[in-house]
Amino acid sequence: MRNLEEANLLAHAIVNTIPEPFLVLDADLRVLEASRSFYEIFKVAPGQTQGCLLYALGHGQWDIPALRLLLETILPERVAMDGFEVDHDFPVIGHRIMLLNARKVLYDESDTMAILLAFRDVTERRAIEQEKEALLKRSEELRRQNEVLLQEMKHRVANSLQIIASILMLKARAVSSDETRFHLQDAHQRVMSVAAVQQHLDMSDGIDQIEVGSYLQKLCTGLGTSMIGDSQPVTITVSSDTGMIPSAKAVSLGLIVTELVINALKYAFPIHHPEATIDVRYAIDQDDWTMIVSDNGVGKDADKPPKADGGLGTTIVAALAKQLDAKVTMTTSPAGFSVTVARAAAATPLLQGA
């Protein structure tokens, strides 16, 4: 008898130490024992709970169809049930979402049985999940709207560049001054180079990382198609290490390559050259990189003093290189002219092999 009393006392103490609501029911679904947390959370008194039918507790607040389904239909066919969700408006504590875990305890020495019923309040967790889901839907909608706006902006920018280029070409044809015509044509080519870079970036469909080799190849192919005439055929070759670069970096690299290739096409071959070639190379060494644009043309005249401002093309390349934290080096020889744009130590291997 004493062992039985001690066992009951221990069981009572264990039930009361459980932080979540907990009930022990008999086979008729009457409350044998309830945890202290059950009384505190559901605002009921022990005298109105122990020995009472579960469905009658709290003026019938536990007479819930989902709970009846668990206890009268599902549990009789199983020994245990975990994570059964009950969504209910309780008279005192309001709306709650509970996850119920149920266990049947069968006694070997008798036909009696007990049911252990544990409750876990997931109301706040569900609210957070719903809020997160709503935020994700809102974010997805905003992302979709941004994509539409971005495409619209790209379309308008492309149209604007085409309009500007057309106006510059019309003006170049209308003016009588050769110098003015030259500057207008030069401006036209630079606008078209910006349009070419934008066109190649648009092909990435909004992907932030771009494969540098194919990007430079397409860019140079487009430049060659639009600018190389029949009077002086020029071959443009592109070689690159395999690697992905951010689209922002691709814009600056593309503009640098465009500027250097255009300059080579304009100035490197003033007389016919049967094997005229412009070579574009890009090498990657971890976070460092090197790009070289070289030609086998006439090079630069060492006796001719440079312009005070370095020329517009030089200024553009220097500004773009600065954005990329890179340095620009120019070399000339009877074999041609070369421009190296390099970030840190990656320049050494390519310069040695140039």
Coordinates of N, CA and C in Angstrom, one line a residue, residues 7-228:
A7 N 4.0 5.8 -5.3 CA 4.0 5.9 -6.8 C 3.0 7.0 -7.2
N8 N 1.8 7.1 -6.6 CA 0.8 8.1 -6.9 C 1.4 9.5 -6.6
L9 N 2.1 9.6 -5.5 CA 2.7 10.9 -5.1 C 3.7 11.3 -6.2
L10 N 4.5 10.4 -6.6 CA 5.5 10.7 -7.6 C 4.9 11.0 -8.9
A11 N 3.8 10.3 -9.3 CA 3.1 10.6 -10.6 C 2.5 12.0 -10.5
H12 N 1.9 12.3 -9.4 CA 1.3 13.7 -9.2 C 2.4 14.8 -9.4
A13 N 3.6 14.5 -8.7 CA 4.7 15.5 -8.8 C 5.2 15.6 -10.2
I14 N 5.3 14.5 -11.0 CA 5.8 14.6 -12.3 C 4.8 15.4 -13.2
V15 N 3.5 15.1 -13.0 CA 2.5 15.8 -13.8 C 2.6 17.3 -13.6
N16 N 2.8 17.7 -12.3 CA 2.8 19.2 -12.0 C 4.1 19.9 -12.5
T17 N 5.1 19.1 -12.7 CA 6.3 19.7 -13.2 C 6.4 19.9 -14.7
I18 N 5.4 19.3 -15.4 CA 5.4 19.5 -16.9 C 5.0 20.9 -17.2
P19 N 5.8 21.6 -18.0 CA 5.5 23.1 -18.3 C 4.3 23.3 -19.2
E20 N 3.9 22.3 -20.0 CA 2.8 22.5 -20.8 C 1.5 21.8 -20.3
P21 N 0.3 22.2 -20.7 CA -0.9 21.6 -20.1 C -0.9 20.1 -20.4
F22 N -1.3 19.4 -19.3 CA -1.3 17.9 -19.4 C -2.4 17.3 -18.6
L23 N -3.1 16.3 -19.2 CA -4.2 15.7 -18.6 C -4.0 14.2 -18.6
V24 N -4.5 13.6 -17.5 CA -4.6 12.1 -17.5 C -6.1 11.8 -17.4
L25 N -6.6 11.0 -18.4 CA -8.0 10.7 -18.5 C -8.2 9.2 -18.2
D26 N -9.4 8.8 -17.7 CA -9.7 7.4 -17.7 C -10.4 6.9 -19.0
A27 N -10.8 5.7 -19.0 CA -11.3 5.2 -20.2 C -12.6 5.9 -20.6
D28 N -13.3 6.5 -19.7 CA -14.6 7.2 -19.9 C -14.3 8.7 -20.2
L29 N -13.1 9.0 -20.4 CA -12.6 10.4 -20.7 C -12.9 11.4 -19.5
R30 N -12.9 10.9 -18.3 CA -13.0 11.8 -17.1 C -11.5 12.1 -16.6
V31 N -11.4 13.2 -16.1 CA -10.1 13.7 -15.7 C -9.6 13.0 -14.4
L32 N -8.5 12.3 -14.5 CA -7.9 11.7 -13.3 C -6.9 12.7 -12.6
E33 N -6.2 13.4 -13.5 CA -5.1 14.3 -13.0 C -4.9 15.4 -14.1
A34 N -4.6 16.6 -13.6 CA -4.3 17.7 -14.5 C -3.1 18.4 -14.0
S35 N -2.2 18.9 -14.9 CA -1.0 19.6 -14.4 C -1.4 21.0 -14.0
R36 N -0.5 21.6 -13.2 CA -0.7 22.9 -12.7 C -0.7 23.9 -13.9
S37 N 0.1 23.6 -14.9 CA 0.1 24.5 -16.1 C -1.3 24.5 -16.8
F38 N -2.0 23.3 -16.7 CA -3.3 23.3 -17.4 C -4.3 24.2 -16.7
Y39 N -4.3 24.2 -15.3 CA -5.1 25.1 -14.6 C -4.8 26.6 -14.8
E40 N -3.5 26.9 -14.9 CA -3.1 28.3 -15.1 C -3.4 28.8 -16.4
I41 N -3.2 28.0 -17.4 CA -3.4 28.5 -18.8 C -4.9 28.6 -19.2
F42 N -5.7 27.6 -18.8 CA -7.1 27.6 -19.2 C -8.0 28.1 -18.2
K43 N -7.4 28.7 -17.1 CA -8.2 29.4 -16.1 C -9.3 28.6 -15.5
V44 N -9.0 27.4 -15.1 CA -10.0 26.5 -14.4 C -9.4 26.1 -13.0
A45 N -10.3 25.7 -12.2 CA -10.0 25.3 -10.8 C -9.9 23.7 -10.7
P46 N -9.1 23.2 -9.8 CA -9.0 21.7 -9.7 C -10.3 21.1 -9.3
G47 N -11.1 21.8 -8.4 CA -12.4 21.3 -8.0 C -13.4 21.1 -9.1
Q48 N -13.2 22.0 -10.1 CA -14.1 21.9 -11.3 C -13.6 21.1 -12.4
T49 N -12.5 20.4 -12.1 CA -11.8 19.6 -13.2 C -11.7 18.1 -12.9
Q50 N -11.1 17.8 -11.7 CA -10.8 16.4 -11.4 C -12.2 15.6 -11.3
G51 N -12.2 14.5 -11.9 CA -13.4 13.6 -11.9 C -14.5 14.0 -12.9
C52 N -14.3 15.1 -13.6 CA -15.3 15.6 -14.5 C -15.0 15.1 -15.9
L53 N -16.0 15.0 -16.7 CA -15.9 14.6 -18.1 C -15.2 15.7 -18.9
L54 N -14.2 15.3 -19.7 CA -13.4 16.3 -20.4 C -14.3 17.3 -21.1
Y55 N -15.3 16.8 -21.8 CA -16.2 17.7 -22.6 C -17.0 18.7 -21.8
A56 N -17.1 18.4 -20.5 CA -17.9 19.3 -19.7 C -17.1 20.3 -19.0
L57 N -15.7 20.3 -19.1 CA -14.9 21.3 -18.4 C -15.1 22.7 -18.9
G58 N -15.1 23.6 -18.0 CA -15.2 25.0 -18.4 C -16.5 25.3 -19.2
H59 N -17.6 24.8 -18.7 CA -18.9 25.0 -19.3 C -18.9 24.6 -20.8
G60 N -18.2 23.4 -21.0 CA -18.3 22.8 -22.3 C -17.2 23.4 -23.3
Q61 N -16.2 24.1 -22.8 CA -15.3 24.7 -23.8 C -14.4 23.6 -24.5
W62 N -14.3 22.4 -23.9 CA -13.6 21.4 -24.5 C -14.4 20.4 -25.3
D63 N -15.7 20.8 -25.5 CA -16.5 20.0 -26.4 C -16.3 20.4 -27.8
I64 N -15.1 20.0 -28.3 CA -14.7 20.4 -29.6 C -14.7 19.3 -30.6
P65 N -15.4 19.4 -31.8 CA -15.5 18.3 -32.7 C -14.2 17.7 -33.1
A66 N -13.1 18.5 -33.2 CA -11.8 17.9 -33.6 C -11.2 17.1 -32.5
L67 N -11.5 17.5 -31.2 CA -11.0 16.7 -30.1 C -11.8 15.4 -29.9
R68 N -13.1 15.5 -30.2 CA -13.9 14.3 -30.2 C -13.4 13.3 -31.2
L69 N -13.1 13.8 -32.4 CA -12.5 13.0 -33.5 C -11.3 12.2 -33.0
L70 N -10.4 13.0 -32.3 CA -9.2 12.3 -31.9 C -9.4 11.3 -30.8
L71 N -10.2 11.6 -29.8 CA -10.4 10.7 -28.7 C -11.3 9.5 -29.0
E72 N -12.3 9.7 -29.8 CA -13.4 8.7 -30.0 C -13.2 7.9 -31.3
T73 N -12.5 8.4 -32.2 CA -12.4 7.8 -33.5 C -10.9 7.3 -33.9
I74 N -10.0 8.3 -33.7 CA -8.6 8.0 -34.1 C -7.9 7.2 -33.0
L75 N -7.9 7.7 -31.8 CA -7.1 7.1 -30.7 C -7.5 5.6 -30.5
P76 N -8.8 5.3 -30.5 CA -9.2 3.9 -30.2 C -8.5 2.9 -31.2
E77 N -8.1 3.4 -32.4 CA -7.5 2.5 -33.4 C -6.0 2.5 -33.3
R78 N -5.4 3.4 -32.4 CA -4.0 3.5 -32.3 C -3.6 3.6 -30.8
V79 N -2.3 3.4 -30.6 CA -1.8 3.5 -29.2 C -1.4 4.9 -29.0
A80 N -1.0 5.7 -30.0 CA -0.5 7.0 -29.8 C -0.9 7.9 -31.0
M81 N -1.0 9.2 -30.8 CA -1.2 10.2 -31.8 C -0.5 11.4 -31.5
D82 N 0.3 11.9 -32.4 CA 1.2 13.1 -32.2 C 0.8 14.2 -33.2
G83 N 0.9 15.5 -32.7 CA 0.7 16.6 -33.5 C -0.6 16.8 -34.1
F84 N -1.7 16.4 -33.4 CA -3.0 16.6 -33.8 C -3.5 18.0 -33.5
E85 N -3.8 18.8 -34.6 CA -4.1 20.2 -34.4 C -5.5 20.5 -34.1
V86 N -5.7 21.3 -33.1 CA -7.1 21.8 -32.7 C -7.1 23.3 -32.7
D87 N -8.0 23.9 -33.5 CA -8.1 25.3 -33.7 C -9.5 25.7 -33.1
H88 N -9.4 26.5 -32.0 CA -10.7 26.7 -31.2 C -10.7 28.1 -30.5
D89 N -11.9 28.6 -30.4 CA -12.0 29.9 -29.6 C -12.5 29.5 -28.2
F90 N -11.7 29.7 -27.2 CA -12.0 29.4 -25.9 C -12.7 30.6 -25.2
P91 N -13.7 30.4 -24.4 CA -14.4 31.5 -23.8 C -13.6 32.5 -23.0
V92 N -12.6 32.0 -22.3 CA -11.8 32.9 -21.4 C -10.5 33.4 -22.1
I93 N -9.8 32.5 -22.6 CA -8.4 32.8 -23.1 C -8.4 33.2 -24.6
G94 N -9.6 33.1 -25.3 CA -9.7 33.5 -26.7 C -9.2 32.4 -27.6
H95 N -8.9 32.8 -28.9 CA -8.6 31.9 -29.9 C -7.2 31.3 -29.7
R96 N -7.2 30.0 -29.8 CA -5.9 29.2 -29.6 C -5.8 28.1 -30.6
I97 N -4.6 27.9 -31.0 CA -4.3 26.7 -31.9 C -3.4 25.8 -31.0
M98 N -3.9 24.6 -30.8 CA -3.2 23.6 -29.9 C -2.8 22.4 -30.7
L99 N -1.6 21.9 -30.4 CA -1.1 20.6 -31.0 C -1.2 19.6 -29.8
L100 N -2.0 18.5 -30.1 CA -2.3 17.5 -29.1 C -1.5 16.2 -29.3
N101 N -0.8 15.7 -28.3 CA -0.2 14.4 -28.3 C -1.0 13.5 -27.3
A102 N -1.4 12.4 -27.8 CA -2.2 11.5 -27.0 C -1.5 10.1 -26.9
R103 N -1.6 9.4 -25.7 CA -1.1 8.1 -25.5 C -2.1 7.3 -24.7
K104 N -2.3 6.0 -25.1 CA -3.1 5.1 -24.3 C -2.1 4.3 -23.5
V105 N -2.5 4.2 -22.2 CA -1.7 3.4 -21.2 C -2.6 2.2 -20.8
L106 N -2.2 1.0 -21.2 CA -2.9 -0.2 -20.9 C -2.2 -0.9 -19.7
Y107 N -3.0 -1.4 -18.7 CA -2.5 -2.0 -17.5 C -2.5 -3.5 -17.7
D108 N -1.5 -4.2 -17.4 CA -1.4 -5.7 -17.6 C -2.3 -6.4 -16.6
E109 N -2.5 -5.9 -15.4 CA -3.2 -6.7 -14.4 C -4.7 -6.4 -14.4
S110 N -5.2 -5.5 -15.2 CA -6.6 -5.3 -15.3 C -7.0 -4.8 -16.7
D111 N -8.2 -4.7 -16.9 CA -8.7 -4.2 -18.2 C -8.8 -2.7 -18.4
T112 N -8.5 -2.0 -17.3 CA -8.6 -0.6 -17.3 C -7.5 0.0 -18.1
M113 N -7.7 1.3 -18.5 CA -6.8 2.0 -19.3 C -6.8 3.5 -18.9
A114 N -5.7 4.2 -19.2 CA -5.7 5.6 -19.0 C -5.2 6.3 -20.3
I115 N -5.6 7.5 -20.5 CA -5.2 8.3 -21.7 C -4.4 9.5 -21.2
L116 N -3.2 9.7 -21.7 CA -2.3 10.8 -21.4 C -2.5 11.8 -22.6
L117 N -2.8 13.0 -22.2 CA -3.1 14.1 -23.2 C -2.3 15.3 -22.9
A118 N -1.4 15.6 -23.9 CA -0.5 16.8 -23.7 C -0.9 17.8 -24.7
F119 N -0.9 19.1 -24.3 CA -1.3 20.2 -25.2 C -0.1 21.1 -25.4
R120 N 0.1 21.6 -26.6 CA 1.1 22.6 -26.9 C 0.5 23.7 -27.6
D121 N 0.6 24.9 -27.0 CA 0.0 26.1 -27.7 C 1.0 26.6 -28.8
V122 N 0.5 26.6 -30.0 CA 1.3 27.0 -31.2 C 0.7 28.2 -31.8
T123 N -0.2 28.9 -31.1 CA -0.9 30.1 -31.6 C 0.0 31.1 -32.2
E124 N 1.0 31.5 -31.3 CA 2.0 32.6 -31.7 C 2.8 32.1 -32.9
R125 N 3.2 30.8 -32.8 CA 4.1 30.3 -33.9 C 3.3 30.3 -35.2
R126 N 2.0 29.9 -35.2 CA 1.2 29.9 -36.4 C 1.1 31.3 -36.9
A127 N 0.9 32.3 -36.0 CA 0.7 33.7 -36.4 C 2.0 34.2 -37.1
I128 N 3.2 33.8 -36.5 CA 4.4 34.2 -37.1 C 4.6 33.6 -38.5
E129 N 4.2 32.3 -38.6 CA 4.3 31.6 -39.9 C 3.4 32.2 -40.9
Q130 N 2.2 32.6 -40.5 CA 1.3 33.3 -41.4 C 1.8 34.6 -41.8
E131 N 2.4 35.3 -40.9 CA 2.9 36.7 -41.2 C 4.1 36.5 -42.1
K132 N 4.9 35.5 -41.9 CA 6.1 35.2 -42.8 C 5.6 34.9 -44.2
E133 N 4.6 34.1 -44.2 CA 4.0 33.7 -45.6 C 3.5 34.9 -46.3
A134 N 2.8 35.8 -45.5 CA 2.3 37.0 -46.1 C 3.4 37.9 -46.6
L135 N 4.5 38.0 -45.8 CA 5.6 38.8 -46.2 C 6.3 38.2 -47.5
L136 N 6.4 36.9 -47.5 CA 7.0 36.3 -48.7 C 6.1 36.5 -49.9
K137 N 4.8 36.4 -49.8 CA 4.0 36.7 -50.9 C 4.1 38.2 -51.4
R138 N 4.2 39.1 -50.3 CA 4.3 40.5 -50.7 C 5.7 40.7 -51.3
S139 N 6.7 40.1 -50.8 CA 8.0 40.2 -51.4 C 8.1 39.7 -52.8
E140 N 7.4 38.6 -53.1 CA 7.3 38.1 -54.4 C 6.6 39.0 -55.3
E141 N 5.5 39.6 -54.8 CA 4.8 40.6 -55.7 C 5.6 41.8 -56.0
L142 N 6.3 42.3 -54.9 CA 7.2 43.4 -55.2 C 8.3 43.1 -56.1
R143 N 8.9 41.9 -56.0 CA 9.9 41.5 -56.9 C 9.4 41.4 -58.4
R144 N 8.2 40.9 -58.5 CA 7.6 40.8 -59.9 C 7.4 42.2 -60.4
Q145 N 6.8 43.1 -59.5 CA 6.6 44.5 -60.0 C 8.0 45.2 -60.4
N146 N 9.0 44.9 -59.5 CA 10.3 45.5 -59.9 C 10.9 45.0 -61.2
E147 N 10.6 43.7 -61.5 CA 11.1 43.1 -62.7 C 10.4 43.8 -63.9
V148 N 9.1 44.1 -63.7 CA 8.3 44.7 -64.8 C 8.8 46.2 -65.0
L149 N 9.1 46.9 -63.9 CA 9.6 48.2 -63.9 C 11.0 48.2 -64.6
L150 N 11.8 47.2 -64.2 CA 13.2 47.1 -64.7 C 13.1 46.9 -66.2
Q151 N 12.3 46.0 -66.7 CA 12.2 45.8 -68.1 C 11.7 47.0 -68.8
E152 N 10.7 47.7 -68.2 CA 10.3 49.0 -68.8 C 11.4 50.0 -68.9
M153 N 12.2 50.1 -67.8 CA 13.3 51.0 -67.8 C 14.3 50.7 -68.9
K154 N 14.6 49.4 -69.0 CA 15.6 49.0 -70.0 C 15.1 49.3 -71.4
H155 N 13.8 49.1 -71.6 CA 13.2 49.4 -72.9 C 13.3 50.9 -73.2
R156 N 13.0 51.7 -72.2 CA 13.1 53.1 -72.4 C 14.5 53.6 -72.6
V157 N 15.5 53.0 -71.8 CA 16.9 53.4 -72.0 C 17.4 53.1 -73.4
A158 N 17.0 51.9 -73.8 CA 17.4 51.4 -75.2 C 16.9 52.4 -76.2
N159 N 15.6 52.7 -76.1 CA 15.0 53.6 -77.1 C 15.7 55.0 -77.1
S160 N 15.9 55.5 -75.8 CA 16.6 56.8 -75.7 C 18.0 56.8 -76.3
L161 N 18.7 55.7 -76.1 CA 20.1 55.6 -76.7 C 20.0 55.6 -78.2
Q162 N 19.0 54.9 -78.8 CA 18.8 54.8 -80.2 C 18.5 56.2 -80.8
I163 N 17.6 56.9 -80.0 CA 17.2 58.3 -80.5 C 18.4 59.2 -80.5
I164 N 19.2 59.2 -79.4 CA 20.4 60.0 -79.2 C 21.4 59.7 -80.4
A165 N 21.6 58.4 -80.6 CA 22.5 58.0 -81.7 C 22.1 58.5 -83.0
S166 N 20.8 58.4 -83.3 CA 20.2 58.9 -84.6 C 20.4 60.4 -84.7
I167 N 20.1 61.1 -83.7 CA 20.3 62.6 -83.7 C 21.7 63.0 -84.0
L168 N 22.7 62.3 -83.3 CA 24.1 62.6 -83.5 C 24.5 62.3 -84.9
M169 N 24.0 61.2 -85.5 CA 24.4 60.9 -86.9 C 23.8 61.9 -87.9
L170 N 22.6 62.3 -87.6 CA 22.0 63.3 -88.5 C 22.7 64.6 -88.4
K171 N 23.1 65.0 -87.2 CA 23.9 66.2 -87.1 C 25.2 66.1 -87.8
A172 N 25.9 64.9 -87.6 CA 27.2 64.7 -88.3 C 27.1 64.8 -89.8
R173 N 26.0 64.4 -90.3 CA 25.8 64.5 -91.8 C 25.5 65.9 -92.2
A174 N 24.9 66.7 -91.3 CA 24.5 68.0 -91.7 C 25.5 69.1 -91.6
V175 N 26.5 68.9 -90.7 CA 27.5 70.0 -90.4 C 28.5 70.0 -91.6
S176 N 29.1 71.2 -91.8 CA 30.1 71.3 -92.8 C 31.5 71.2 -92.3
S177 N 31.7 71.4 -91.0 CA 33.1 71.3 -90.4 C 33.5 69.9 -90.2
D178 N 34.7 69.5 -90.7 CA 35.2 68.2 -90.6 C 35.5 67.8 -89.1
E179 N 36.0 68.8 -88.4 CA 36.3 68.5 -87.0 C 35.0 68.3 -86.2
T180 N 34.0 69.1 -86.4 CA 32.7 68.9 -85.7 C 32.1 67.6 -86.1
R181 N 32.2 67.2 -87.4 CA 31.6 65.9 -87.8 C 32.4 64.8 -87.1
F182 N 33.7 64.9 -87.0 CA 34.5 63.9 -86.4 C 34.0 63.7 -84.9
H183 N 33.8 64.8 -84.2 CA 33.4 64.7 -82.8 C 32.0 64.1 -82.6
L184 N 31.1 64.5 -83.6 CA 29.8 64.0 -83.5 C 29.8 62.5 -83.8
Q185 N 30.6 62.1 -84.8 CA 30.6 60.6 -85.1 C 31.3 59.9 -83.9
D186 N 32.2 60.4 -83.3 CA 32.9 59.8 -82.1 C 31.9 59.7 -81.0
A187 N 31.1 60.7 -80.8 CA 30.0 60.6 -79.7 C 29.0 59.6 -80.1
H188 N 28.7 59.5 -81.4 CA 27.7 58.5 -81.9 C 28.2 57.1 -81.6
Q189 N 29.5 56.8 -81.8 CA 30.0 55.5 -81.6 C 30.0 55.1 -80.1
R190 N 30.3 56.1 -79.2 CA 30.3 55.8 -77.8 C 28.9 55.6 -77.3
V191 N 27.9 56.3 -77.8 CA 26.5 56.0 -77.4 C 26.1 54.6 -77.9
M192 N 26.5 54.2 -79.1 CA 26.2 52.9 -79.6 C 27.0 51.8 -78.7
S193 N 28.2 52.1 -78.2 CA 28.9 51.1 -77.4 C 28.1 50.9 -76.1
V194 N 27.6 52.0 -75.5 CA 26.8 51.8 -74.3 C 25.5 51.0 -74.6
A195 N 24.9 51.2 -75.7 CA 23.7 50.4 -76.1 C 24.1 49.0 -76.3
A196 N 25.3 48.7 -76.9 CA 25.7 47.3 -77.1 C 26.0 46.6 -75.7
V197 N 26.6 47.3 -74.8 CA 26.8 46.7 -73.4 C 25.4 46.4 -72.8
Q198 N 24.5 47.3 -72.9 CA 23.2 47.1 -72.3 C 22.5 45.9 -73.0
Q199 N 22.6 45.8 -74.3 CA 21.9 44.7 -75.0 C 22.5 43.4 -74.5
H200 N 23.8 43.3 -74.4 CA 24.4 42.0 -73.9 C 24.0 41.7 -72.5
L201 N 23.9 42.7 -71.6 CA 23.5 42.4 -70.2 C 22.0 42.0 -70.2
D202 N 21.2 42.6 -71.1 CA 19.8 42.2 -71.1 C 19.6 40.7 -71.4
M203 N 20.5 40.1 -72.1 CA 20.4 38.7 -72.4 C 20.5 37.8 -71.2
S204 N 21.0 38.4 -70.1 CA 21.2 37.5 -68.9 C 19.9 37.3 -68.1
D205 N 18.8 38.0 -68.6 CA 17.5 37.8 -68.0 C 17.5 38.2 -66.5
G206 N 18.2 39.2 -66.1 CA 18.2 39.7 -64.7 C 19.1 38.9 -63.8
I207 N 19.9 37.9 -64.3 CA 20.8 37.2 -63.5 C 22.0 38.1 -63.1
D208 N 22.3 38.1 -61.8 CA 23.3 39.0 -61.3 C 24.7 38.6 -61.7
Q209 N 24.9 37.3 -61.9 CA 26.2 36.7 -62.2 C 26.3 36.4 -63.7
I210 N 27.3 36.9 -64.4 CA 27.4 36.7 -65.9 C 28.7 36.0 -66.2
E211 N 28.7 35.0 -67.1 CA 29.9 34.3 -67.5 C 30.7 35.2 -68.4
V212 N 31.9 35.5 -67.9 CA 32.7 36.6 -68.5 C 33.1 36.3 -69.9
G213 N 33.5 35.0 -70.2 CA 34.0 34.7 -71.5 C 33.0 34.9 -72.6
S214 N 31.9 34.3 -72.4 CA 30.8 34.4 -73.5 C 30.3 35.9 -73.6
Y215 N 30.3 36.6 -72.5 CA 29.9 38.0 -72.5 C 30.9 38.8 -73.4
L216 N 32.2 38.7 -73.2 CA 33.1 39.4 -73.9 C 33.1 39.0 -75.4
Q217 N 32.9 37.7 -75.6 CA 32.9 37.2 -77.0 C 31.7 37.8 -77.8
K218 N 30.5 37.8 -77.2 CA 29.4 38.4 -77.8 C 29.5 39.9 -78.0
L219 N 30.1 40.6 -77.0 CA 30.3 42.0 -77.1 C 31.3 42.3 -78.3
C220 N 32.4 41.7 -78.4 CA 33.3 41.9 -79.4 C 32.8 41.5 -80.8
T221 N 32.0 40.5 -80.9 CA 31.4 40.1 -82.2 C 30.5 41.2 -82.7
G222 N 29.7 41.7 -81.7 CA 28.8 42.8 -82.1 C 29.6 44.1 -82.6
L223 N 30.7 44.4 -81.9 CA 31.5 45.6 -82.3 C 32.1 45.3 -83.7
G224 N 32.6 44.1 -83.9 CA 33.2 43.9 -85.2 C 32.1 43.9 -86.3
T225 N 30.9 43.4 -86.1 CA 29.9 43.4 -87.1 C 29.5 44.8 -87.5
S226 N 29.4 45.7 -86.5 CA 28.9 47.1 -86.7 C 30.0 48.0 -87.2
M227 N 31.3 47.8 -86.9 CA 32.3 48.8 -87.2 C 33.3 48.4 -88.2
I228 N 33.6 47.1 -88.4 CA 34.6 46.7 -89.4 C 34.1 46.8 -90.8

